[in-house]
Each structure stands twice: as C-alpha cells, then as structure tokens.
Amino acid sequence: MLRFLRRFRQPPHPIPAGRPPSPAAARNGNGAAATRSSKPSTRPAISEQGIFYLNATLSVLQRERVRLATRQVVHGRPARGARFLEIPIYLDREMVRSLSMQHALKDSTLRAIRAVAGVDAVNAWQQRNAIVYQYQLAHQFWKFYKRTDLPSPDGIGLGVGRSLVPFQLNNRHTLVAGETRSGKSVTIESILFAIMQSHRPDEVGLVLIDPNQTFGIRKDGLSAGEVGRFTNAAHLLRPVAHSYEQIDDAINYVYGEWKRRTRNGIQDAPGIVLVIDELMSEAVIGDRESGSHHAEHLEKLTQLASQGIKNNIFLVVGAQDPRVSNTSGLFMRNLGLRFIGQVTDGAASRALAGQSGVNAHLLTGNGDFVRVGKGNGDQHTRFQVAEPTRADFNRLERRPVRATPVAPAEIINPPPPEPDEVDATLLFPDDEEAPEADEVEVCVDALTLAIYFHEKQLSVRQARARYGIVRRAHQEVRQFARDLEAEVKSLRAGNPPNSPYYQKLLQERDE
Ligand SMILES: Nc1ncnc2c1ncn2[C@@H]1O[C@H](COP(=O)(O)OP(=O)(O)O)[C@@H](O)[C@H]1O
Ligand SMILES: [Mg+2]
C-alpha cells in the first residue's frame, strides 16, 4: 500500500472550474490514473477530478489506518453518475467486515474525505471487498434525464455510466420514499410510463390513487405547471382516485378482485398494479395519532402486500416516511423493492431502506434516488430518475374510462396481527417510532447469536454501529450467548442441565 501511495505523492491538481466533466473518465482506472496525473494539461477535466478525489480519499484512509488491497490494483474505474463521480477502492480481503472496513465507511471518515476533496457530499457503500466512494459534483455539472434519454422503455432512470435502471413487474411490491421534493411523484410517474410502455392494456391494468393531485404537475419554486394527466390512459381500470370516496372505491375494487382471484385459484389473470402516491395522507390510511386512521384500508393493503403477487396484483406505494409504527410490520416487510430519495438523516435512511449503509440523507433531491433490493446479492444503485415530459403524456394511448360502482369489500382471512410486529425493531433498527422496546419480544436468531459468540465484548454502541442491533436485542442475545456458553461448559463437566431456559421449561411443564 505504501508503494502505491508514493505514486500519488504529488500535490493534487486543483479542480478545473467551469469545465463540465465528461464520461471519458469512465474509461480511466486501475492505477492508470497515477501515471496520467503527471501530464494534467492533456486530459479531460473529469479524470483530473477523479485523481484529486482519489488522492484525498487515500490520504484520509491512510490516516484512519484502513488496510487497502495489497495487490497492485487499489482502485477501480472512476465512473460518472448524473450528479456524482464514483470510485471503488479495494480493501485488503481480510479486512472486509472488520473494524478497518468500518473506518472506511464511518461518518467522520466521509466528512474528512469531503473536506479534503472539497466537495459538498461524499457517500460510500460496501460492494464485496470494495468501498465505492461517491463524490458529489458541483451543481453546474449535474445531468437531468428525460424518458427519451432511456435506451429501453421499461427503464425509469440512468445510473453510473448511463446504465439503465429498469422497472419490471416480477415478484416484489415497490416503495418509493423520501422527503417532500425528493422526487417521489415524478419517480412513480416514470414507473407508470415504464409499465404502460412495456405492457399492453389487456396485459396490465392500473388503478391510480393520487390524493394530492400531483401526477403530471411540476413545481419550480412557488409556481406549479402541468405537463399532462393520466386521465383516460388506456391502461386505467378506473378513473384516477382523489377524494376519500374514490380512494375507498379504488382500494375495494382491487381488494375485491384479489378476493375473487384467490377464492377461485386464479393465478394467470392480467396484472393489476395499484399505485398510491402519498400513502399516509388522510384519505388513504391517515395517521393513527390524529384519529383519521383508516384501519380497514391499511388492513386490505397489508393483505394485498402479503398475498397479492401470486394473483398478479402489485403495489407501488409512495410515502414520505412510512414506518412500521404507522403502517404495519407485515406491510413494510412486503415492500421488497425500494426507491429511496433524499431523506432528512441517517436514521430515516436506515428505516426506509430497511438496512444501513444506503445514506439517503446524502442524496441531492429532485430525482436523485437509490434503488434498494432486498434479495441476496442485490446491490444498491444510485441513479437519476428520467422525468416524463409533456411529449410522453401526449403520446399516451387513451380511451374513455368509466367509474363503475364498487361494492364494499368485506375483509377475509385477516392475517394474524401480532407476530408480525415482533421483529419490527430488528428490521428497522433506527425507527424511533417503532413499538416501544419492551413491548417487543426479541427472537434470538442464529446469525445474531453467532455475532455474540464471536465478539464477546461487544458494547451496545458497537452492536448498533456494526450490525444495526438495537439495545434490547443486544442485551437479550448477549445474555443468551453467555448462558448458553456457561451451560455447555457445565454439561461438559458432567453436571445436570441448569440454564435459566431449562429451569423455565421445567416450570412451564409443572404448570
Ligand atoms: N427526475 C427528476 N428530474 C428532474 N427534476 C425532478 C425530478 N424529480 C423531481 N424533480 C423536480 O422536483 C420537483 C418535486 O418532485 P416531486 O416528484 O413532486 O417530489 P415529491 O413527490 O417527492 O414531493 C418536481 O416538480 C420537479 O421540478
Ligand atoms: Mg409528491
């Protein structure tokens, strides 16, 4: 590593002002940057920026004693995102998941890199044995994409190197979350176009709920302008729902259809996508605390979320800050594909992404999103949402849509409400609004237990920082690990079983 750093010793080049970086930088990487840095005048601006950022990062990492890969190649290709430059830095393989890796990712390291690199924000993600650093570019270099920039109609945006981020209806429901102005409604619009442009109306029907009537509206400062409407789009199964009555009908319509399909074992009917912008608004499920909560809407939506897909019924839900506590654990857990825009802080990012390390509070807003999949090996992707324009709306296939009456749908086989909440705080560790810690029963799972066998001295703080384990779980699992270890020792020594769990078991048996 030292040998490598020596090659980077020369002072960093200043960032050239006013010259937009070009994607040419994406062709540059794997240590080649060091050689090139000796002839700055002949290279495109962005590679110089890349070298500068790389230098800044390596110097900070060295100070933090992060052990980098010992082989020749320490960093990967710099790549251009719409609003950031990304460079992977490889760690020593043995360091992955160690304290050294945590140092490479922690807030203070990112802040130090940000200061040395002179950028507004630095984000970092782990990808296998690399840490991918993202350096926010100055505003004048940002790119905005329209749907016509997409190479394929099923796309919704472009990631680094203009790679397509597709949206497909497969086996997951979708959550689009982020604070106001993060670009949720525009993202949902782009998803709607992706669905309509890759399926015929007889293949997929749409039910839209838009309580704030924001679809097709663009805001610039205080002024708002309309670029189009989904009214009468050929894919709509019903008119777009705005009022409480229309929303109630829309939910009952989809729920009734699901009941029909599930009772008759219909699994190959045309797809239905129920799209809800602003789930928490008063007319949809409302707020538990304000007394305007529509429990029956939430219950139906939860059932659709947990059981709809096998009957080809999909949810696309937009909400600013949905939590387990104001929806339900079962509902949140079933939104397996998540698009997270800018949020207020790290805790909100963790709660909405359902995992740590996304850092959505470091995004820039207005269409800067991270796609978070929950499947194994599903990497995060930061991308810029391609905005639908007036031309996209004008090209929409239209036909009259009638508001057919909907019978109120009785809820069938409601799922058992309780066990679903059990692991809520474990799944969303920083959700301050999650059920009170002592209301939650902690389940000791093998993976968490293994952590405590491996790291016997783990403190509450470390447990949270490294593994996202909350205090209550920390205490219980640590105690469990200790008791278990003591019991094994005692049994080995030939003593009879004596652990508190065994005692409890005996007691329960007696009762
Ligand atoms: N992908 C995007 N590209 C360009 N501008 C965007 C994009 N997404 C959002 N914006 C801008 O940000 C504004 C707010 O977006 P919107 O989707 O209404 O946010 P939210 O629903 O999260 O409050 C839009 O009116 C538009 O001006
Ligand atoms: Mg909105």
Coordinates of C-alpha atoms and ligand atoms in Angstrom, one line a residue:
M1 CA 0.0 0.0 0.0
L2 CA 2.8 2.4 0.8
R3 CA 4.4 1.7 -2.5
F4 CA 1.1 2.7 -4.1
L5 CA 0.6 5.8 -2.1
R6 CA 4.1 7.0 -3.0
R7 CA 2.9 7.1 -6.6
F8 CA 0.3 9.6 -5.5
R9 CA 2.6 11.8 -3.6
Q10 CA 2.5 14.8 -5.9
P11 CA 0.0 17.5 -4.8
P12 CA -3.5 17.1 -6.1
H13 CA -4.5 19.1 -9.1
P14 CA -7.0 21.8 -8.5
I15 CA -10.4 21.1 -9.8
P16 CA -10.8 22.9 -13.0
A17 CA -13.7 25.4 -12.7
G18 CA -16.5 25.7 -15.2
R19 CA -15.4 22.8 -17.4
P20 CA -18.0 20.1 -17.3
P21 CA -16.6 16.6 -16.7
S22 CA -17.1 14.1 -19.4
P23 CA -17.9 10.4 -19.3
A24 CA -14.4 9.9 -20.7
A25 CA -13.3 9.4 -17.1
A26 CA -15.2 6.2 -17.0
R27 CA -12.5 4.7 -19.3
N28 CA -9.8 5.6 -16.8
G29 CA -8.9 3.5 -13.8
N30 CA -7.0 0.7 -12.1
G31 CA -4.0 2.7 -11.1
A32 CA -3.6 4.2 -14.6
A33 CA -4.7 7.5 -13.1
A34 CA -1.4 7.8 -11.2
T35 CA 0.7 7.7 -14.3
R36 CA -1.6 10.1 -16.1
S37 CA -1.5 12.6 -13.3
S38 CA 1.9 13.7 -14.4
K39 CA 0.5 15.3 -17.6
P40 CA -2.6 17.1 -16.5
S41 CA -3.0 19.5 -19.4
T42 CA -3.7 16.8 -22.0
R43 CA -6.5 15.0 -20.1
P44 CA -10.2 15.6 -19.7
A45 CA -11.2 17.5 -16.6
I46 CA -13.1 14.7 -15.0
S47 CA -10.1 12.3 -14.8
E48 CA -8.2 15.1 -13.0
Q49 CA -11.1 15.4 -10.6
G50 CA -11.1 11.6 -10.2
I51 CA -7.4 11.7 -9.3
F52 CA -7.9 14.5 -7.0
Y53 CA -10.7 12.8 -5.2
L54 CA -8.8 9.5 -5.1
N55 CA -5.8 11.3 -3.5
A56 CA -8.0 12.9 -1.0
T57 CA -9.6 9.6 -0.1
L58 CA -6.4 7.6 0.1
S59 CA -4.8 10.2 2.3
V60 CA -7.7 10.1 4.7
L61 CA -7.9 6.3 4.7
Q62 CA -4.2 6.1 5.4
R63 CA -4.7 8.3 8.4
E64 CA -7.6 6.1 9.5
R65 CA -5.3 3.1 9.2
V66 CA -7.6 1.4 6.7
R67 CA -5.8 -1.5 5.1
L68 CA -6.2 -1.4 1.4
A69 CA -5.7 -4.2 -1.1
T70 CA -2.1 -5.4 -1.1
R71 CA -2.1 -6.2 -4.7
Q72 CA -1.2 -3.7 -7.4
V73 CA -4.7 -2.5 -8.1
V74 CA -6.1 -0.4 -5.3
H75 CA -8.9 1.4 -7.0
G76 CA -11.3 0.7 -9.8
R77 CA -12.5 2.8 -12.7
P78 CA -14.0 6.2 -11.8
A79 CA -17.5 6.3 -13.3
R80 CA -19.8 9.3 -13.8
G81 CA -23.3 9.4 -12.3
A82 CA -25.7 12.2 -13.0
R83 CA -24.6 14.2 -10.0
F84 CA -21.5 12.4 -8.7
L85 CA -18.3 10.7 -9.6
E86 CA -17.8 7.2 -8.2
I87 CA -14.5 5.4 -7.5
P88 CA -14.2 1.9 -5.9
I89 CA -11.3 1.4 -3.6
Y90 CA -10.4 -2.2 -2.8
L91 CA -9.7 -3.3 0.7
D92 CA -7.4 -6.0 2.0
R93 CA -9.6 -9.1 1.7
E94 CA -9.0 -10.0 5.3
M95 CA -10.2 -6.5 6.4
V96 CA -13.6 -6.9 4.9
R97 CA -16.2 -6.7 7.7
S98 CA -13.6 -5.8 10.2
L99 CA -13.1 -2.6 12.2
S100 CA -10.8 -1.3 9.4
M101 CA -13.7 -1.5 7.0
Q102 CA -16.0 0.2 9.4
H103 CA -13.5 3.1 9.5
A104 CA -13.6 3.4 5.7
L105 CA -17.4 3.8 5.9
K106 CA -18.0 5.8 9.0
D107 CA -19.4 9.3 9.1
S108 CA -16.3 11.1 10.4
T109 CA -14.2 9.4 7.6
L110 CA -16.7 10.5 5.0
R111 CA -16.7 14.1 6.4
A112 CA -12.8 14.1 6.4
I113 CA -12.8 13.0 2.7
R114 CA -15.4 15.6 1.9
A115 CA -13.3 18.3 3.4
V116 CA -10.0 17.2 1.7
A117 CA -11.7 16.7 -1.6
G118 CA -13.6 19.9 -1.3
V119 CA -17.0 18.5 -2.4
D120 CA -20.5 19.0 -0.9
A121 CA -21.1 15.4 0.0
V122 CA -19.3 12.0 -0.1
N123 CA -21.2 8.8 0.2
A124 CA -19.7 5.3 0.5
W125 CA -21.1 1.8 0.1
Q126 CA -19.5 -1.5 0.5
Q127 CA -19.6 -3.8 -2.5
R128 CA -17.9 -7.1 -1.8
N129 CA -14.3 -6.2 -0.9
A130 CA -14.5 -2.7 -2.3
I131 CA -15.8 0.5 -0.8
V132 CA -17.4 2.6 -3.5
Y133 CA -17.0 6.3 -2.8
Q134 CA -19.3 8.8 -4.5
Y135 CA -18.2 12.4 -4.7
Q136 CA -21.0 14.9 -5.4
L137 CA -20.2 17.1 -8.3
A138 CA -20.8 20.9 -8.4
H139 CA -24.3 21.8 -9.5
Q140 CA -23.3 23.1 -12.9
F141 CA -22.1 19.5 -13.9
W142 CA -25.4 17.8 -12.9
K143 CA -27.3 15.9 -15.6
F144 CA -31.1 15.7 -15.9
Y145 CA -32.6 12.9 -17.9
K146 CA -35.9 12.6 -19.7
R147 CA -37.6 9.4 -20.6
T148 CA -36.4 9.9 -24.2
D149 CA -32.8 9.5 -22.9
L150 CA -33.6 5.9 -21.8
P151 CA -32.3 3.2 -24.1
S152 CA -35.3 1.0 -23.3
P153 CA -38.9 1.8 -22.5
D154 CA -39.0 -0.3 -19.4
G155 CA -36.4 1.9 -17.8
I156 CA -37.0 4.6 -15.2
G157 CA -33.6 6.2 -14.9
L158 CA -29.9 6.1 -15.5
G159 CA -27.1 5.1 -13.1
V160 CA -23.3 5.4 -13.4
G161 CA -22.0 5.4 -17.0
R162 CA -25.6 6.0 -18.1
S163 CA -26.5 2.4 -17.2
L164 CA -30.3 1.6 -17.4
V165 CA -32.3 1.1 -14.3
P166 CA -35.2 -0.9 -15.4
F167 CA -38.6 -1.4 -13.7
Q168 CA -40.2 -4.7 -14.1
L169 CA -43.3 -6.3 -12.5
N170 CA -42.0 -9.6 -11.1
N171 CA -42.1 -10.8 -7.6
R172 CA -42.0 -7.7 -5.5
H173 CA -44.1 -4.7 -4.4
T174 CA -42.5 -1.3 -4.6
L175 CA -42.0 1.5 -2.1
V176 CA -41.0 5.0 -3.3
A177 CA -39.9 7.1 -0.2
G178 CA -38.2 10.3 0.5
E179 CA -38.9 13.8 1.8
T180 CA -41.0 16.4 0.0
R181 CA -39.4 17.4 -3.2
S182 CA -37.1 14.4 -3.3
G183 CA -38.9 13.4 -6.5
K184 CA -41.3 10.6 -5.4
S185 CA -44.2 11.6 -7.6
V186 CA -42.0 12.0 -10.7
T187 CA -40.5 8.6 -9.9
I188 CA -43.9 7.0 -9.7
E189 CA -44.9 8.7 -13.0
S190 CA -41.8 7.3 -14.6
I191 CA -42.6 3.8 -13.2
L192 CA -46.2 4.2 -14.7
F193 CA -44.8 5.0 -18.1
A194 CA -42.4 2.1 -17.9
I195 CA -45.3 -0.2 -17.1
M196 CA -47.5 1.2 -19.8
Q197 CA -44.8 1.2 -22.4
S198 CA -43.8 -2.4 -21.8
H199 CA -47.3 -4.0 -21.4
R200 CA -50.5 -3.8 -23.4
P201 CA -53.6 -2.6 -21.6
D202 CA -55.0 -6.1 -21.8
E203 CA -51.9 -7.4 -20.1
V204 CA -51.7 -5.0 -17.2
G205 CA -54.3 -2.6 -15.8
L206 CA -53.7 0.3 -13.5
V207 CA -55.6 1.7 -10.5
L208 CA -54.2 5.1 -9.5
I209 CA -54.7 6.8 -6.2
D210 CA -53.4 10.4 -6.1
P211 CA -54.9 12.2 -3.1
N212 CA -52.9 15.4 -3.6
Q213 CA -53.5 15.5 -7.4
T214 CA -49.7 15.9 -8.1
F215 CA -49.3 13.5 -11.0
G216 CA -48.3 15.5 -14.1
I217 CA -47.5 18.6 -12.1
R218 CA -44.0 20.1 -11.9
K219 CA -43.1 22.6 -9.3
D220 CA -40.4 25.2 -9.7
G221 CA -40.1 27.4 -6.6
L222 CA -43.6 28.5 -5.8
S223 CA -45.0 28.1 -9.3
A224 CA -46.6 24.9 -10.5
G225 CA -47.2 23.8 -14.1
E226 CA -49.0 20.8 -15.6
V227 CA -47.2 18.7 -18.1
G228 CA -50.0 16.2 -18.6
R229 CA -52.7 13.9 -17.0
F230 CA -53.2 10.2 -16.8
T231 CA -56.9 10.7 -17.2
N232 CA -58.3 8.3 -19.7
A233 CA -54.9 6.5 -20.2
A234 CA -55.8 3.2 -21.9
H235 CA -54.3 1.1 -19.1
L236 CA -56.5 2.6 -16.4
L237 CA -59.1 0.3 -14.9
R238 CA -60.8 3.2 -13.1
P239 CA -60.6 7.0 -13.2
V240 CA -57.7 8.3 -11.0
A241 CA -58.9 8.5 -7.4
H242 CA -58.5 11.7 -5.5
S243 CA -61.3 12.0 -2.9
Y244 CA -61.8 9.7 0.1
E245 CA -64.8 8.0 -1.6
Q246 CA -62.9 7.5 -4.8
I247 CA -60.0 6.1 -2.9
D248 CA -62.2 3.8 -0.9
D249 CA -63.7 2.5 -4.1
A250 CA -60.3 2.0 -5.7
I251 CA -59.0 0.0 -2.8
N252 CA -62.2 -2.0 -2.6
Y253 CA -62.1 -2.6 -6.3
V254 CA -58.6 -4.1 -6.2
Y255 CA -59.3 -5.9 -2.9
G256 CA -62.5 -7.4 -4.3
E257 CA -60.6 -8.5 -7.4
W258 CA -57.9 -10.2 -5.3
K259 CA -60.6 -12.0 -3.2
R260 CA -62.2 -13.2 -6.4
R261 CA -58.9 -14.4 -7.8
T262 CA -57.7 -16.0 -4.6
R263 CA -61.1 -17.8 -4.0
N264 CA -61.1 -19.2 -7.5
G265 CA -57.4 -20.0 -7.6
I266 CA -56.8 -17.6 -10.5
Q267 CA -53.1 -17.0 -10.9
D268 CA -52.8 -16.0 -14.5
A269 CA -55.3 -13.2 -14.9
P270 CA -53.9 -9.9 -16.3
G271 CA -51.7 -7.9 -13.9
I272 CA -53.3 -5.2 -11.7
V273 CA -51.0 -2.5 -10.4
L274 CA -52.4 -0.4 -7.5
V275 CA -50.4 2.8 -7.4
I276 CA -50.7 5.0 -4.4
D277 CA -48.9 8.3 -4.1
E278 CA -48.9 9.7 -0.5
L279 CA -50.0 6.6 1.3
M280 CA -50.1 8.4 4.7
S281 CA -52.4 11.1 3.5
E282 CA -55.7 11.4 5.4
A283 CA -57.8 10.0 2.6
V284 CA -55.7 6.8 2.2
I285 CA -54.7 5.3 5.5
G286 CA -54.2 8.5 7.5
D287 CA -52.4 9.0 10.7
R288 CA -53.0 6.8 13.7
E289 CA -52.4 9.6 16.2
S290 CA -54.6 12.2 14.6
G291 CA -57.6 9.9 14.8
S292 CA -58.1 9.9 11.0
H293 CA -56.7 6.5 10.6
H294 CA -58.5 4.1 8.2
A295 CA -57.7 0.8 9.7
E296 CA -59.7 -1.1 7.1
H297 CA -57.7 0.5 4.2
L298 CA -54.4 -0.5 5.9
E299 CA -55.7 -4.0 6.6
K300 CA -56.7 -4.5 2.9
L301 CA -53.5 -3.1 1.6
T302 CA -51.5 -5.2 4.0
Q303 CA -53.2 -8.3 2.8
L304 CA -52.6 -7.3 -0.8
A305 CA -49.0 -6.7 0.1
S306 CA -48.5 -10.1 1.7
Q307 CA -50.6 -12.2 -0.7
G308 CA -51.4 -10.2 -3.9
I309 CA -48.4 -11.2 -6.1
K310 CA -49.4 -14.8 -6.6
N311 CA -52.6 -13.5 -8.1
N312 CA -50.7 -10.9 -10.3
I313 CA -51.7 -8.0 -8.1
F314 CA -48.8 -5.5 -7.4
L315 CA -48.5 -2.4 -5.2
V316 CA -46.4 0.7 -6.0
V317 CA -46.6 2.9 -2.9
G318 CA -45.2 6.4 -2.5
A319 CA -44.9 7.9 1.0
Q320 CA -42.7 10.4 2.7
D321 CA -41.8 8.5 5.8
P322 CA -43.7 5.2 6.2
R323 CA -42.8 3.3 9.3
V324 CA -43.8 0.0 10.9
S325 CA -45.5 2.0 13.7
N326 CA -47.8 4.0 11.4
T327 CA -48.4 1.2 8.9
S328 CA -47.7 -2.4 9.9
G329 CA -44.7 -4.7 10.0
L330 CA -46.2 -7.1 7.5
F331 CA -47.0 -4.3 5.1
M332 CA -43.5 -2.8 5.3
R333 CA -41.7 -6.1 5.0
N334 CA -43.5 -6.9 1.8
L335 CA -42.4 -3.8 0.0
G336 CA -39.3 -5.6 -1.2
L337 CA -38.2 -3.2 -3.9
R338 CA -37.4 0.3 -2.6
F339 CA -36.6 3.5 -4.3
I340 CA -35.3 6.0 -1.7
G341 CA -34.8 9.6 -2.5
Q342 CA -33.3 12.3 -0.3
V343 CA -34.2 12.0 3.4
T344 CA -33.5 14.1 6.5
D345 CA -31.0 12.0 8.3
G346 CA -29.2 8.7 8.6
A347 CA -31.8 7.2 10.9
A348 CA -34.6 7.9 8.3
S349 CA -32.4 6.4 5.6
R350 CA -31.9 3.2 7.6
A351 CA -35.6 2.9 8.5
L352 CA -36.9 3.5 4.9
A353 CA -34.3 1.4 3.1
G354 CA -34.7 -1.3 5.8
Q355 CA -31.0 -1.5 6.1
S356 CA -28.0 0.6 7.0
G357 CA -25.4 1.9 4.6
V358 CA -27.6 3.5 2.0
N359 CA -27.1 7.0 3.3
A360 CA -30.1 8.5 1.5
H361 CA -29.6 11.7 3.5
L362 CA -26.5 12.4 1.3
L363 CA -28.6 12.4 -1.8
T364 CA -29.3 15.7 -3.6
G365 CA -33.1 15.5 -4.0
N366 CA -35.2 16.2 -7.2
G367 CA -34.8 12.7 -8.7
D368 CA -31.5 11.6 -7.2
F369 CA -32.6 8.1 -6.0
V370 CA -31.1 4.8 -4.7
R371 CA -32.7 1.5 -5.8
V372 CA -32.5 -0.9 -2.9
G373 CA -33.4 -4.5 -3.5
K374 CA -33.7 -6.9 -0.6
G375 CA -32.7 -10.0 -2.3
N376 CA -29.3 -11.6 -1.7
G377 CA -26.6 -10.0 -3.8
D378 CA -28.9 -7.2 -4.8
Q379 CA -26.6 -4.2 -4.9
H380 CA -27.7 -0.6 -4.3
T381 CA -27.9 1.5 -7.4
R382 CA -27.8 5.3 -7.3
F383 CA -29.5 6.8 -10.3
Q384 CA -31.2 9.8 -11.7
V385 CA -34.9 9.3 -12.4
A386 CA -35.8 10.1 -16.1
E387 CA -38.5 12.6 -15.9
P388 CA -41.7 12.2 -18.0
T389 CA -42.3 15.2 -20.2
R390 CA -45.4 16.7 -21.9
A391 CA -44.5 14.7 -25.0
D392 CA -44.7 11.5 -23.1
F393 CA -48.1 12.4 -21.8
N394 CA -49.2 13.5 -25.3
R395 CA -48.2 10.1 -26.7
L396 CA -50.2 8.1 -24.2
E397 CA -52.8 5.8 -25.6
R398 CA -56.2 7.0 -24.4
R399 CA -59.7 5.6 -24.2
P400 CA -62.7 6.6 -22.1
V401 CA -62.6 5.2 -18.5
R402 CA -65.8 4.7 -16.6
A403 CA -66.3 4.8 -12.9
T404 CA -68.0 1.5 -12.3
P405 CA -69.7 1.2 -8.9
V406 CA -67.8 -0.9 -6.4
A407 CA -69.4 -3.0 -3.6
P408 CA -67.8 -2.5 -0.2
A409 CA -65.4 -5.4 0.2
E410 CA -65.5 -7.4 3.4
I411 CA -62.1 -8.4 4.7
I412 CA -61.5 -12.1 4.5
N413 CA -58.9 -14.2 6.4
P414 CA -57.2 -11.2 8.1
P415 CA -53.6 -12.1 8.8
P416 CA -52.8 -12.5 12.5
P417 CA -51.7 -9.0 13.6
E418 CA -49.3 -9.7 16.3
P419 CA -46.3 -11.9 15.5
D420 CA -45.6 -9.6 12.5
E421 CA -44.7 -6.8 14.8
V422 CA -42.3 -8.9 16.8
D423 CA -39.1 -8.3 14.8
A424 CA -40.1 -4.8 13.8
T425 CA -37.4 -3.0 15.7
L426 CA -34.8 -5.5 14.5
L427 CA -35.8 -5.0 10.9
F428 CA -35.9 -1.2 11.2
P429 CA -33.3 -0.7 13.9
D430 CA -33.4 3.1 14.0
D431 CA -37.1 3.5 13.7
E432 CA -37.8 5.7 16.7
E433 CA -41.5 5.3 16.2
A434 CA -41.4 1.5 16.2
P435 CA -43.2 -0.2 19.0
E436 CA -41.7 0.5 22.4
A437 CA -38.7 -1.7 23.0
D438 CA -40.2 -3.6 25.9
E439 CA -43.4 -4.3 24.1
V440 CA -41.3 -6.2 21.6
E441 CA -40.4 -9.8 22.2
V442 CA -36.8 -10.4 21.0
C443 CA -36.3 -13.6 19.0
V444 CA -32.8 -14.9 19.3
D445 CA -31.8 -15.9 15.8
A446 CA -28.7 -18.0 14.9
L447 CA -27.0 -15.2 13.0
T448 CA -27.2 -12.6 15.8
L449 CA -26.2 -15.3 18.3
A450 CA -23.1 -16.1 16.2
I451 CA -22.1 -12.5 16.5
Y452 CA -22.1 -12.7 20.3
F453 CA -20.1 -15.9 20.3
H454 CA -17.6 -14.3 18.0
E455 CA -17.4 -10.9 19.7
K456 CA -17.9 -11.4 23.4
Q457 CA -17.0 -7.9 24.5
L458 CA -19.4 -6.1 22.0
S459 CA -20.8 -2.9 23.5
V460 CA -24.3 -1.6 22.9
R461 CA -22.8 1.2 20.7
Q462 CA -20.7 -1.2 18.7
A463 CA -23.6 -3.6 18.2
R464 CA -25.7 -0.8 16.8
A465 CA -22.9 0.7 14.6
R466 CA -21.6 -2.5 13.2
Y467 CA -24.6 -4.7 13.0
G468 CA -27.6 -2.5 13.5
I469 CA -28.6 -4.4 16.6
V470 CA -30.8 -2.4 19.0
R471 CA -30.2 -2.2 22.7
R472 CA -33.0 -4.6 23.8
A473 CA -31.9 -7.2 21.3
H474 CA -28.2 -6.6 22.3
Q475 CA -28.9 -7.3 25.9
E476 CA -31.1 -10.3 25.4
V477 CA -28.9 -12.0 22.8
R478 CA -25.7 -11.3 24.7
Q479 CA -27.2 -12.8 27.8
F480 CA -28.5 -15.8 25.9
A481 CA -25.0 -16.4 24.4
R482 CA -23.4 -16.2 27.9
D483 CA -26.0 -18.5 29.4
L484 CA -25.6 -21.0 26.6
E485 CA -21.9 -21.0 26.9
A486 CA -22.0 -21.5 30.6
E487 CA -24.5 -24.3 30.2
V488 CA -22.4 -26.1 27.6
K489 CA -19.3 -25.9 29.9
S490 CA -21.3 -27.1 32.8
L491 CA -22.8 -30.0 30.9
R492 CA -19.3 -31.0 29.6
A493 CA -18.2 -31.1 33.2
G494 CA -20.8 -33.7 33.8
N495 CA -23.4 -31.5 35.6
P496 CA -27.1 -31.9 35.0
P497 CA -28.8 -29.2 32.9
N498 CA -29.2 -26.0 34.8
S499 CA -29.6 -23.0 32.5
P500 CA -32.4 -20.4 33.2
Y501 CA -34.1 -21.7 30.0
Y502 CA -34.1 -25.2 31.2
Q503 CA -35.4 -24.1 34.6
K504 CA -38.2 -22.1 32.8
L505 CA -39.1 -25.1 30.7
L506 CA -39.4 -27.3 33.8
Q507 CA -41.5 -24.6 35.5
E508 CA -43.8 -24.3 32.5
R509 CA -44.2 -28.1 32.4
D510 CA -45.2 -28.2 36.0
E511 CA -47.9 -25.6 35.4
Ligands
LIG1 N1 -36.2 13.1 -12.0 C1 -36.3 14.4 -12.0 N2 -35.6 15.2 -12.9 C2 -35.7 16.5 -12.8 N3 -36.5 17.2 -11.9 C3 -37.1 16.5 -11.0 C4 -37.1 15.1 -11.0 N4 -37.9 14.6 -10.0 C5 -38.4 15.7 -9.4 N5 -37.9 16.8 -10.0 C6 -38.3 18.2 -9.6 O1 -38.6 18.2 -8.2 C7 -40.0 18.6 -8.1 C8 -40.6 17.8 -7.0 O2 -40.7 16.5 -7.4 P1 -41.9 15.6 -6.9 O3 -41.8 14.3 -7.6 O4 -43.2 16.3 -6.9 O5 -41.4 15.4 -5.3 P2 -42.2 14.6 -4.1 O6 -43.3 13.9 -4.7 O7 -41.1 13.8 -3.5 O8 -42.6 15.7 -3.2 C9 -40.6 18.4 -9.4 O9 -41.7 19.3 -9.6 C10 -39.5 18.7 -10.4 O10 -39.4 20.1 -10.6
MG2 MG -45.3 14.0 -4.4

